[in-house]
Coordinates of C-alpha atoms and ligand atoms in Angstrom, one line a residue:
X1 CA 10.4 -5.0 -5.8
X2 CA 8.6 -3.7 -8.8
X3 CA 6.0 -6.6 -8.7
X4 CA 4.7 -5.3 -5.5
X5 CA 5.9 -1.9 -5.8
X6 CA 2.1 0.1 -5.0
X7 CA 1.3 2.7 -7.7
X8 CA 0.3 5.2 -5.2
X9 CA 2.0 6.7 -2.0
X10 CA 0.2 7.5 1.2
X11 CA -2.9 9.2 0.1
X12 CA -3.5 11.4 3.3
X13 CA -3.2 14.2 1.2
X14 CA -5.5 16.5 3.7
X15 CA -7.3 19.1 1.5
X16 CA -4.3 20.0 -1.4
X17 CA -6.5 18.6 -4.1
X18 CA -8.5 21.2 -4.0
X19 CA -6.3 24.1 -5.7
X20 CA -5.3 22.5 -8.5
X21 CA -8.2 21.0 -9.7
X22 CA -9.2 23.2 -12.3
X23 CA -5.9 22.4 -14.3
X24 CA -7.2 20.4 -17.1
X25 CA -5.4 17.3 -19.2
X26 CA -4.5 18.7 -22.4
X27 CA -3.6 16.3 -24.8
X28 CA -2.1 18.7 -27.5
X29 CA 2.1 19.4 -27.1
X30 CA 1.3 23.3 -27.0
X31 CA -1.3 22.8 -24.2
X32 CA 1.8 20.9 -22.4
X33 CA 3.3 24.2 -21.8
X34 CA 0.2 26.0 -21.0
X35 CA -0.7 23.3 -18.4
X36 CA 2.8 23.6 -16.9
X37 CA 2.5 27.7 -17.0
X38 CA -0.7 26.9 -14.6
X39 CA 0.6 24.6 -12.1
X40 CA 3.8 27.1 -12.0
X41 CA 1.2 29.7 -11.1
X42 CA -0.2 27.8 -8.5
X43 CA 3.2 26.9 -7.1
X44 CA 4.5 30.5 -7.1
X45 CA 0.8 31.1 -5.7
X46 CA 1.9 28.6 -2.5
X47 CA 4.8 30.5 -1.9
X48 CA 7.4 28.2 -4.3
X49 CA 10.1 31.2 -5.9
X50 CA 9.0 32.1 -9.1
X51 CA 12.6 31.5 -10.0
X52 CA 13.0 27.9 -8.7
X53 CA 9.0 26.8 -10.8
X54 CA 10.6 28.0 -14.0
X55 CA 14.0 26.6 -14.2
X56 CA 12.3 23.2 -12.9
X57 CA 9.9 23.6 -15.6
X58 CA 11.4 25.4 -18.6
X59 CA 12.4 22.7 -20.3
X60 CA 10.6 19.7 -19.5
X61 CA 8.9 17.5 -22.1
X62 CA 6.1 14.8 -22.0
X63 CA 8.3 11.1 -21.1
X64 CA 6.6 8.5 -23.3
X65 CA 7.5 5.9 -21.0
X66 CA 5.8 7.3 -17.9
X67 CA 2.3 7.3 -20.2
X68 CA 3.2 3.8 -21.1
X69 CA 3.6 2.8 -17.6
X70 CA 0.2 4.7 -16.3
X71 CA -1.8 3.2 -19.0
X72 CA -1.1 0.0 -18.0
X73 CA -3.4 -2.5 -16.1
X74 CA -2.1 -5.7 -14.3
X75 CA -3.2 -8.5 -16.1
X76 CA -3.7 -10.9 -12.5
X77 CA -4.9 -10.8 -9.5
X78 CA -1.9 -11.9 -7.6
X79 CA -2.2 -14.5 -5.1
X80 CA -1.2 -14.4 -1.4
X81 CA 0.9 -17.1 -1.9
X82 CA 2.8 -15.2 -5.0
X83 CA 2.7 -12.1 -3.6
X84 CA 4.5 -13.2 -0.3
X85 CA 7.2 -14.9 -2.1
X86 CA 8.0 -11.7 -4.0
X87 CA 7.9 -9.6 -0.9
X88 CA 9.1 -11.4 1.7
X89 CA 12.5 -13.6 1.0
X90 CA 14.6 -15.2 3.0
X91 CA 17.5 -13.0 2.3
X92 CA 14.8 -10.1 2.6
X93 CA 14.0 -10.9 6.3
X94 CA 18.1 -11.4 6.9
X95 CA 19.4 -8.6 5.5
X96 CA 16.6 -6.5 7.7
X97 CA 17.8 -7.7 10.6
X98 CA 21.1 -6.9 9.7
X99 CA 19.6 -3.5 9.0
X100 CA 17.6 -3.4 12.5
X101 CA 21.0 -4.5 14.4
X102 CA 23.4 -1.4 12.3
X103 CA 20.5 0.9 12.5
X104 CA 19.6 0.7 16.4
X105 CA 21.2 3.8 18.1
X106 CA 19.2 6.0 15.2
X107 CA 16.1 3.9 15.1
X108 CA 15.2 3.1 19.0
X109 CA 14.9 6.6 20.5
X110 CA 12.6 7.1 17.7
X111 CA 10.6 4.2 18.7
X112 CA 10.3 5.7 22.1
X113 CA 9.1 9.2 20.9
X114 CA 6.8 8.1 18.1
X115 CA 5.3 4.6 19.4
X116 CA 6.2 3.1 16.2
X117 CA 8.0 -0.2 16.4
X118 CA 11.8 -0.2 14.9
X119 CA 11.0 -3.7 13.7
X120 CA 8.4 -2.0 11.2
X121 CA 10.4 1.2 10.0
X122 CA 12.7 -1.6 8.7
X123 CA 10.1 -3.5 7.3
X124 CA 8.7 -0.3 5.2
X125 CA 12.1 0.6 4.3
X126 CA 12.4 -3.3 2.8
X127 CA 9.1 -3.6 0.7
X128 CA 9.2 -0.2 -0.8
X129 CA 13.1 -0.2 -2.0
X130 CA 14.9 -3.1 -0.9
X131 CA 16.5 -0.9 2.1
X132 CA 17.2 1.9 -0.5
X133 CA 18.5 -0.4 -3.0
X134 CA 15.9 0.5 -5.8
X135 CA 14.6 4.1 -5.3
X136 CA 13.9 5.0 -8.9
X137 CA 15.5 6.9 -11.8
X138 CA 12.9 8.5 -13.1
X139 CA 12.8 12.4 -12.8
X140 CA 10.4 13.4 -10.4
X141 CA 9.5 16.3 -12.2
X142 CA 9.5 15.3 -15.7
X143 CA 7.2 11.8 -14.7
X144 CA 4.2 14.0 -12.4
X145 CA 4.3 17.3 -15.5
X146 CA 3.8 14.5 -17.7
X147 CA 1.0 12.4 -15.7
X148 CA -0.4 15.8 -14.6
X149 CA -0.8 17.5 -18.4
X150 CA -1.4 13.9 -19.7
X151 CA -2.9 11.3 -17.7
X152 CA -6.6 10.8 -16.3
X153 CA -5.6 11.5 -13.3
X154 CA -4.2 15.1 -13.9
X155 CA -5.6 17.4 -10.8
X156 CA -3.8 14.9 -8.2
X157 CA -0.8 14.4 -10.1
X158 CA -1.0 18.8 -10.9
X159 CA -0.7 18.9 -7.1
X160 CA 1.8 16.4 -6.7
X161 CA 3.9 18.6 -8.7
X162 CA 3.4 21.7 -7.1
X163 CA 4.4 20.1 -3.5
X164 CA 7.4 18.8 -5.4
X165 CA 8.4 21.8 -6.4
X166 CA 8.1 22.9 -2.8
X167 CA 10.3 20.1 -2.3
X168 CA 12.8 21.8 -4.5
X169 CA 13.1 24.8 -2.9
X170 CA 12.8 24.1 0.8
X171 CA 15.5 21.5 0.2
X172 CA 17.7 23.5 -1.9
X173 CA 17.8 20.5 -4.5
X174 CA 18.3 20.2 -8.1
X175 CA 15.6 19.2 -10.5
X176 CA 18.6 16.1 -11.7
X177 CA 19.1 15.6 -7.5
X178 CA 15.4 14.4 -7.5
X179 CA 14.4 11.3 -8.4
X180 CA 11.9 8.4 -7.8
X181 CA 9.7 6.3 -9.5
X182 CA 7.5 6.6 -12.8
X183 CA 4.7 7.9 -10.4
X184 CA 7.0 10.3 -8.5
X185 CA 7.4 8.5 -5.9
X186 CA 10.8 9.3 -3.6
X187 CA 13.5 8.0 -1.8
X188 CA 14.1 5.2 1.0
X189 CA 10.2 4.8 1.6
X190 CA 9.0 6.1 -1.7
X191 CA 6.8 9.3 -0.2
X192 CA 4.7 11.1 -2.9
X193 CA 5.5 14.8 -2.8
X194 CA 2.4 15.9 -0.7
X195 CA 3.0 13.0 2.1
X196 CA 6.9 14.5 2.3
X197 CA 5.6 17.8 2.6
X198 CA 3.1 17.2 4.9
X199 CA 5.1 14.4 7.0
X200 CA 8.7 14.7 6.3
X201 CA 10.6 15.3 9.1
X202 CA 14.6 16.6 9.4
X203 CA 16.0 14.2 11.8
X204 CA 20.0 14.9 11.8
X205 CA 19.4 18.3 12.3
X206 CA 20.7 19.8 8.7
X207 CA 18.9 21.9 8.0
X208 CA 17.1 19.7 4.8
X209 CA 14.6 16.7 4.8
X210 CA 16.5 14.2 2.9
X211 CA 14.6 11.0 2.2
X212 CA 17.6 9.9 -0.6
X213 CA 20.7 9.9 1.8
X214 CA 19.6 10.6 5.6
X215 CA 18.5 7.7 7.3
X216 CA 17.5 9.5 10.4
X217 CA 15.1 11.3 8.3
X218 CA 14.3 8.5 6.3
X219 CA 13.2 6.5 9.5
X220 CA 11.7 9.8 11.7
X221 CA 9.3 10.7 8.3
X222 CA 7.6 7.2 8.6
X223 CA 7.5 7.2 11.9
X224 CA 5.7 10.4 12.0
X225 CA 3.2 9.3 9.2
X226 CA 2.2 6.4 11.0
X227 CA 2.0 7.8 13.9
X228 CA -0.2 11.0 13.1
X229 CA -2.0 7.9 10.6
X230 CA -3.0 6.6 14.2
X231 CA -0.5 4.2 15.3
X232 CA -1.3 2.6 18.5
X233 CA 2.3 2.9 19.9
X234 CA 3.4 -0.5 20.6
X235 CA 0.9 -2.8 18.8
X236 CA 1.1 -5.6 15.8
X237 CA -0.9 -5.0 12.5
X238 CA -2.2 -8.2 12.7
X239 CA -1.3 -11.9 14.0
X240 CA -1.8 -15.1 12.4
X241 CA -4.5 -17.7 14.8
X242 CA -6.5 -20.4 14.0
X243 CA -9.7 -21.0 13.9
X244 CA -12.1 -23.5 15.9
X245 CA -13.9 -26.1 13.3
X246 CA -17.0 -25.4 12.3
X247 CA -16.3 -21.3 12.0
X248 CA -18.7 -19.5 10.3
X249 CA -17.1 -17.6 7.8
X250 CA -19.6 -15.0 7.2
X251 CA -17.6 -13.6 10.1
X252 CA -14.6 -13.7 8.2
X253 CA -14.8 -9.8 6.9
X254 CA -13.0 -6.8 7.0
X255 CA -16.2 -4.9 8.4
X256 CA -16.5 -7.6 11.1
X257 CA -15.0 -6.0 14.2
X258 CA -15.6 -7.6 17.4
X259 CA -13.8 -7.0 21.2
X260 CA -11.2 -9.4 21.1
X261 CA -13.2 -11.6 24.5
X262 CA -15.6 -12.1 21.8
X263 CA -13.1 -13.8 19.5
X264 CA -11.7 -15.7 22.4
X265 CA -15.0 -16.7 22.9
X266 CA -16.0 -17.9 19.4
X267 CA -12.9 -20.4 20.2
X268 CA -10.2 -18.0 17.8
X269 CA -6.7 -18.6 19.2
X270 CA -3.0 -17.6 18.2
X271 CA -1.6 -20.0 15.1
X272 CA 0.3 -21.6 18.0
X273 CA -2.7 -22.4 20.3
X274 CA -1.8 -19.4 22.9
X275 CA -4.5 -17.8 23.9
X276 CA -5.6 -14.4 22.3
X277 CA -3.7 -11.4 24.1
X278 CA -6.3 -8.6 24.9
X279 CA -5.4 -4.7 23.9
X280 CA -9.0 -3.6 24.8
X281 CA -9.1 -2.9 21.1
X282 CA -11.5 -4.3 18.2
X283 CA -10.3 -6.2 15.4
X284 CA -11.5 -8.1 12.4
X285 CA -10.3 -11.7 10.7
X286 CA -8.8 -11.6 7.5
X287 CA -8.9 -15.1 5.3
X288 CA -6.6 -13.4 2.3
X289 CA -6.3 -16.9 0.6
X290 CA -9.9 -17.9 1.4
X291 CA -10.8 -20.7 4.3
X292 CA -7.5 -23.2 2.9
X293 CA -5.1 -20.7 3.6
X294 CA -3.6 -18.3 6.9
X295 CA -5.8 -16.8 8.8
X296 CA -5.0 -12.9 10.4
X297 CA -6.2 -10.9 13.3
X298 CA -6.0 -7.6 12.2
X299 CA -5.7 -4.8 15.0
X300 CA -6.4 -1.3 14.4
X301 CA -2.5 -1.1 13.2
X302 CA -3.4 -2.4 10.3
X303 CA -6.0 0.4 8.8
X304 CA -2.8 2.5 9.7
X305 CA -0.6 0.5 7.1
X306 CA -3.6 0.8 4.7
X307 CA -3.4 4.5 4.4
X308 CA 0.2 4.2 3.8
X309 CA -1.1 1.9 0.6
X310 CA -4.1 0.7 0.2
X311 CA -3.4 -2.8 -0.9
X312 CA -4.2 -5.6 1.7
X313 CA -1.3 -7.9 0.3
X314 CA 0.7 -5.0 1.1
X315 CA -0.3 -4.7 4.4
X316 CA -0.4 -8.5 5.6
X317 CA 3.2 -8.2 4.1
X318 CA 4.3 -4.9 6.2
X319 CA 3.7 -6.9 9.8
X320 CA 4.9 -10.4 8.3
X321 CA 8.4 -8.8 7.5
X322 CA 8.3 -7.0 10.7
X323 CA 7.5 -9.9 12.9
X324 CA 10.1 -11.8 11.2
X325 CA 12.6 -9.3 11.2
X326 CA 12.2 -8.6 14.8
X327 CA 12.9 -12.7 15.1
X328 CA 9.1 -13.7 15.4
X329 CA 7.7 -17.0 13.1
X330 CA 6.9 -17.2 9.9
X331 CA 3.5 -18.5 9.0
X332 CA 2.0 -21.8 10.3
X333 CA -0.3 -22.0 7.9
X334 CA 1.4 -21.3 4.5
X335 CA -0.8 -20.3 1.4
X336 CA -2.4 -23.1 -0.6
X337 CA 0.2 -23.9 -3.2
X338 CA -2.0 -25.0 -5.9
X339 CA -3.4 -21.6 -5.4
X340 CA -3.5 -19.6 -9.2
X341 CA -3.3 -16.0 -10.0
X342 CA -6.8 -14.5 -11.3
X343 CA -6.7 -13.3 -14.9
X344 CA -8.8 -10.1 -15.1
X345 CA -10.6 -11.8 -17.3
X346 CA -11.5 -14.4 -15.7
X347 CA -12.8 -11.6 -12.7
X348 CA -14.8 -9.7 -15.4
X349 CA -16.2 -12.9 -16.5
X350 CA -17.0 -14.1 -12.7
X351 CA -18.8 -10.3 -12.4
X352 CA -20.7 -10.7 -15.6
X353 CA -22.4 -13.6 -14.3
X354 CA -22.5 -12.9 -10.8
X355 CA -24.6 -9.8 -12.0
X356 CA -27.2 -12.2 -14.3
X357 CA -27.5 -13.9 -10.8
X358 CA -28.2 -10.7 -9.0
X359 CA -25.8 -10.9 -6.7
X360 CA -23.3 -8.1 -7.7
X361 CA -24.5 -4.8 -8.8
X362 CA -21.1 -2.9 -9.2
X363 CA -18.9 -1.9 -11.8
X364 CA -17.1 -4.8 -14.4
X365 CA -13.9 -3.8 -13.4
X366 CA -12.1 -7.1 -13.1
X367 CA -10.9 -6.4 -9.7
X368 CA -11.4 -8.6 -7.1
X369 CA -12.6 -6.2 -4.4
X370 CA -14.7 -6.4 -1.3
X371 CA -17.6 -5.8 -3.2
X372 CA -16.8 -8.5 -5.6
X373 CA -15.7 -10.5 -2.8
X374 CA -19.4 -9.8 -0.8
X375 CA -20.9 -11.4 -4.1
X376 CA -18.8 -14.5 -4.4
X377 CA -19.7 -15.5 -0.6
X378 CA -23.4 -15.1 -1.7
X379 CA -22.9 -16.9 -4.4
X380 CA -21.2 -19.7 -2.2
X381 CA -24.0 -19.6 0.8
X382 CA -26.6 -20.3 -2.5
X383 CA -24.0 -22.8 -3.8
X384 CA -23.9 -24.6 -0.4
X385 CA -20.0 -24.7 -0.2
X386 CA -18.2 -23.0 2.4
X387 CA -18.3 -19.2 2.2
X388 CA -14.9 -17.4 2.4
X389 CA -15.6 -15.4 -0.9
X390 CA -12.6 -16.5 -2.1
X391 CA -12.7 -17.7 -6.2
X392 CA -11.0 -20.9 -6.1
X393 CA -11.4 -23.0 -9.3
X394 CA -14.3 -24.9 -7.4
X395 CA -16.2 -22.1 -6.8
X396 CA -15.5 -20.2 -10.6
X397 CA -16.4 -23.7 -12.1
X398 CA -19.5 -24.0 -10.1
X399 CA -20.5 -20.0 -11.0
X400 CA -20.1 -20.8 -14.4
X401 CA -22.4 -23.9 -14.2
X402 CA -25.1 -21.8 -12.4
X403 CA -24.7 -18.7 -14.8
X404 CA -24.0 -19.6 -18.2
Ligands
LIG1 CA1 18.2 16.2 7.4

C-alpha cells in the first residue's frame, strides 16, 4: 500500500498549530536537543508528565531515513487507471468482505450510532494498511522529533509530537510500543497523533484507545472522525453515471454543484441507466480520467473522505472499495488503458507554456491541480477539442504546438 499510502493523516487539526509554532528547524545536531527541550516544554505545558516527555525524548536522535523519505517528491502523476489497480485488487475487495462478514457484531451497532456505513470502516481499514497488515515500523517518536527539528515543515510536525506524547501517557504506552509510519502515522487507519487525540475513541471499554490491537476502537475512531467530519449517515461518496451525448463539460468541475433534479434534467443517469436517486442534497461530477474515462457523482460524503486525505484518487478509491465490498459493481466504464502517468516534468513544462499563453498564473509546481486543471480546459476551449482539462497526449502535443 505504500504507492497510495497519503503522506498526511486527517488534517482537522482544530487550532493545535498554534502553540508550537514558534519552535524553529534547527539544522545543527546541538539545536536537535534544544528543539526537543522546547516541544518537551510545551508538552509538560499541555499537561503531558514531565517524567513521561523526558524518557520519550532523552535519547532520541535525528533518523536519516525519515529526512530521506520527506525530501522526496513523486516523480508522476499517477493515473486513475494505475492508481485503482494499486488500491483496489481483487483479493483486496475479497478479503474485505471477509473482513465485513467476521467483523459484523462489532461493526453494525456502530453503524447505527454513528451513521457511518460498515461497508466503509472496512474500506478505510483496507487502503490505509491492508486490514492492519502494514502499519509501519518506524518509531513514532523518533520519525515526528526528527521531521519537527529538521524538516520544512517543523511547527505541524513539533505539534504532532507533543499530541503523541499525550498519546504516551494517556495510554500508558512505551515509546518501543508506538509505531507507524515515516510521517508518524499510527495503527489500523494510520491516525496522526492530533486526529487520535482529538477523535480517538475507547470502544471495548479498557480503559486505553488502542488503534494497534483493538478493533472496536480501531473501527469506533473512524467512525467518529467521519462523522463529526460531517458524514451524512447513510449516504455514498459518490456513484458512477453516464452522461447524455453532447455534455458540456465545462460542467464537469468540482466547484459545479447543482440539486440533483438538475442533473436528472441535463439527461445524467446511473452507469446502469437507472435513474438518479434524489437525497435533497447537491453534488458535483467528477471526470478523474478526463471525458474517455468513468464518470462520478460525488455527494457531499465525499468532501468528508477528503478531510480524511486530501487526494481525490484516494477518495474515488474509499467508496469504490466500499461499494464493492458491500457486494455493489465495479466500474462500467473502466479507465482508458492507453492512459500514461504524467512526469512532473512534463506538468512543469505544460505550466511553463500554459503561463506564455496566459492561461495559468500559479505556481510551477508540476502538480496537476485544479488550478492547473482550470488552465488546461481553457486551453482546450481555445484549442477547439473537447474540454475535460484532462492532459492526454493530444492535448500536451497540441499545447506544445501552440506554445513553443
Ligand atoms: Ca480500548
Amino acid at each position: 500500500m505504500k504507492a497510495v499510502r497519503p503522506l498526511l493523516r486527517p488534517i482537522a487539526l482544530a487550532g493545535c498549530l498554534l502553540a508550537v509554532a514558534s519552535v524553529p528547524a534547527m539544522a545543527q545536531s546541538g539545536d536537535f536537543r534544544a528543539c526537543l527541550d522546547a516541544i518537551r516544554d510545551t508538552a509538560v505545558g499541555q499537561g503531558v508528565p514531565q517524567g513521561t516527555a523526558d524518557q520519550a525524548l532523552r535519547t532520541v536522535t535525528p533518523d536519516p531515513r525519515v529526512l530521506e523519505l520527506d525530501g522526496r517528491q513523486p516523480e508522476f502523476t499517477l493515473t486513475l487507471g494505475r492508481y485503482l489497480a494499486n488500491a483496489i485488487s481483487a483479493e483486496r475487495i475479497a478479503k474485505g468482505q471477509q473482513m465485513l462478514a467476521r467483523h459484523r457484531a462489532v461493526l453494525d451497532p456502530i453503524e447505527r450510532e454513528y451513521g457511518v456505513q460498515a461497508s466503509y470502516l472496512v474500506s478505510f481499514w483496507g487502503l490505509e494498511t491492508n486490514y492492519g497488515a502494514i502499519m509501519g515500523d518506524f518509531s513514532v517518536i523518533r520519525s515526528l522529533a526528527t521531521l519537527a527539528c529538521r524538516s520544512k515543515r517543523a511547527a505541524f510536525f513539533a505539534n504532532e509530537l507533543v499530541q503523541a506524547l499525550k498519546i504516551l501517557a494517556n495510554n500508558h504506552m512505551t515509546v518501543a510500543q508506538m509505531k507507524g509510519s515515516w510521517a508518524g502515522a499510527m495503527g489500523n487507519t494510520q491516525f496522526m497523533p492530533s486526529t487520535y487525540v482529538n477523535y480517538a475513541v475507547d470502544r471495548d471499554g479498557n480503559g486505553r484507545v488502542d488503534l494497534w490491537t483493538s478493533l472496536p476502537d480501531v473501527f469506533a475512531s473512524s467512525a467518529n472522525f467521519l462523522s463529526r467530519s460531517g458524514w451524512k449517515r447513510g449516504q455514498p461518496s459518490h456513484d458512477e453515471v453516464v452522461l447524455p451525448p453532447g455534455f458540456d463539460y465545462a460542467r464537469v468541475d468540482l466547484s459545479t454543484e447543482r440539486p440533483v433534479r438538475e442533473w436528472q434534467s441535463l439527461g445524467v443517469r446511473y452507469a446502469d441507466g437507472r435513474p438518479l436517486a434524489d437525497f435533497g442534497e447537491r453534488a458535483a461530477i467528477a471526470q478523474p480520467a478526463g471525458y474517455r474515462g468513468p464518470a462520478f457523482m460525488l455527494w457531499p460524503n465525499y468532501k468528508v473522505i477528503m478531510i480524511w486525505n486530501r487526494s481525490q484518487l484516494y477518495a474515488i478509491s474509499v467508496g469504490e472499495l466500499a461499494r464493492q465490498i458491500a457486494g455493489g459493481p465495479g466500474l462500467m466504464q473502466p479507465p482508458p488503458a492507453d492512459d500514461q502517468p504524467l512526469a512532473r516534468e512534463t506538468v512543469i513544462d505544460m505550466q511553463g507554456r500554459l503561463q506564455r499563453l496566459g492561461l495559468y498564473g500559479d505556481e510551477i509546481d508540476g502538480l496537476l491541480g485544479p488550478r492547473t486543471r482550470a488552465a488546461i480546459r481553457d486551453f482546450q476551449i481555445r484549442a477547439r477539442v473537447v474540454a475535460d482539462g484532462y492532459p492526454t497526449a493530444d492535448t500536451v502535443a497540441r499545447l506544445r504546438a501552440a506554445a513553443p
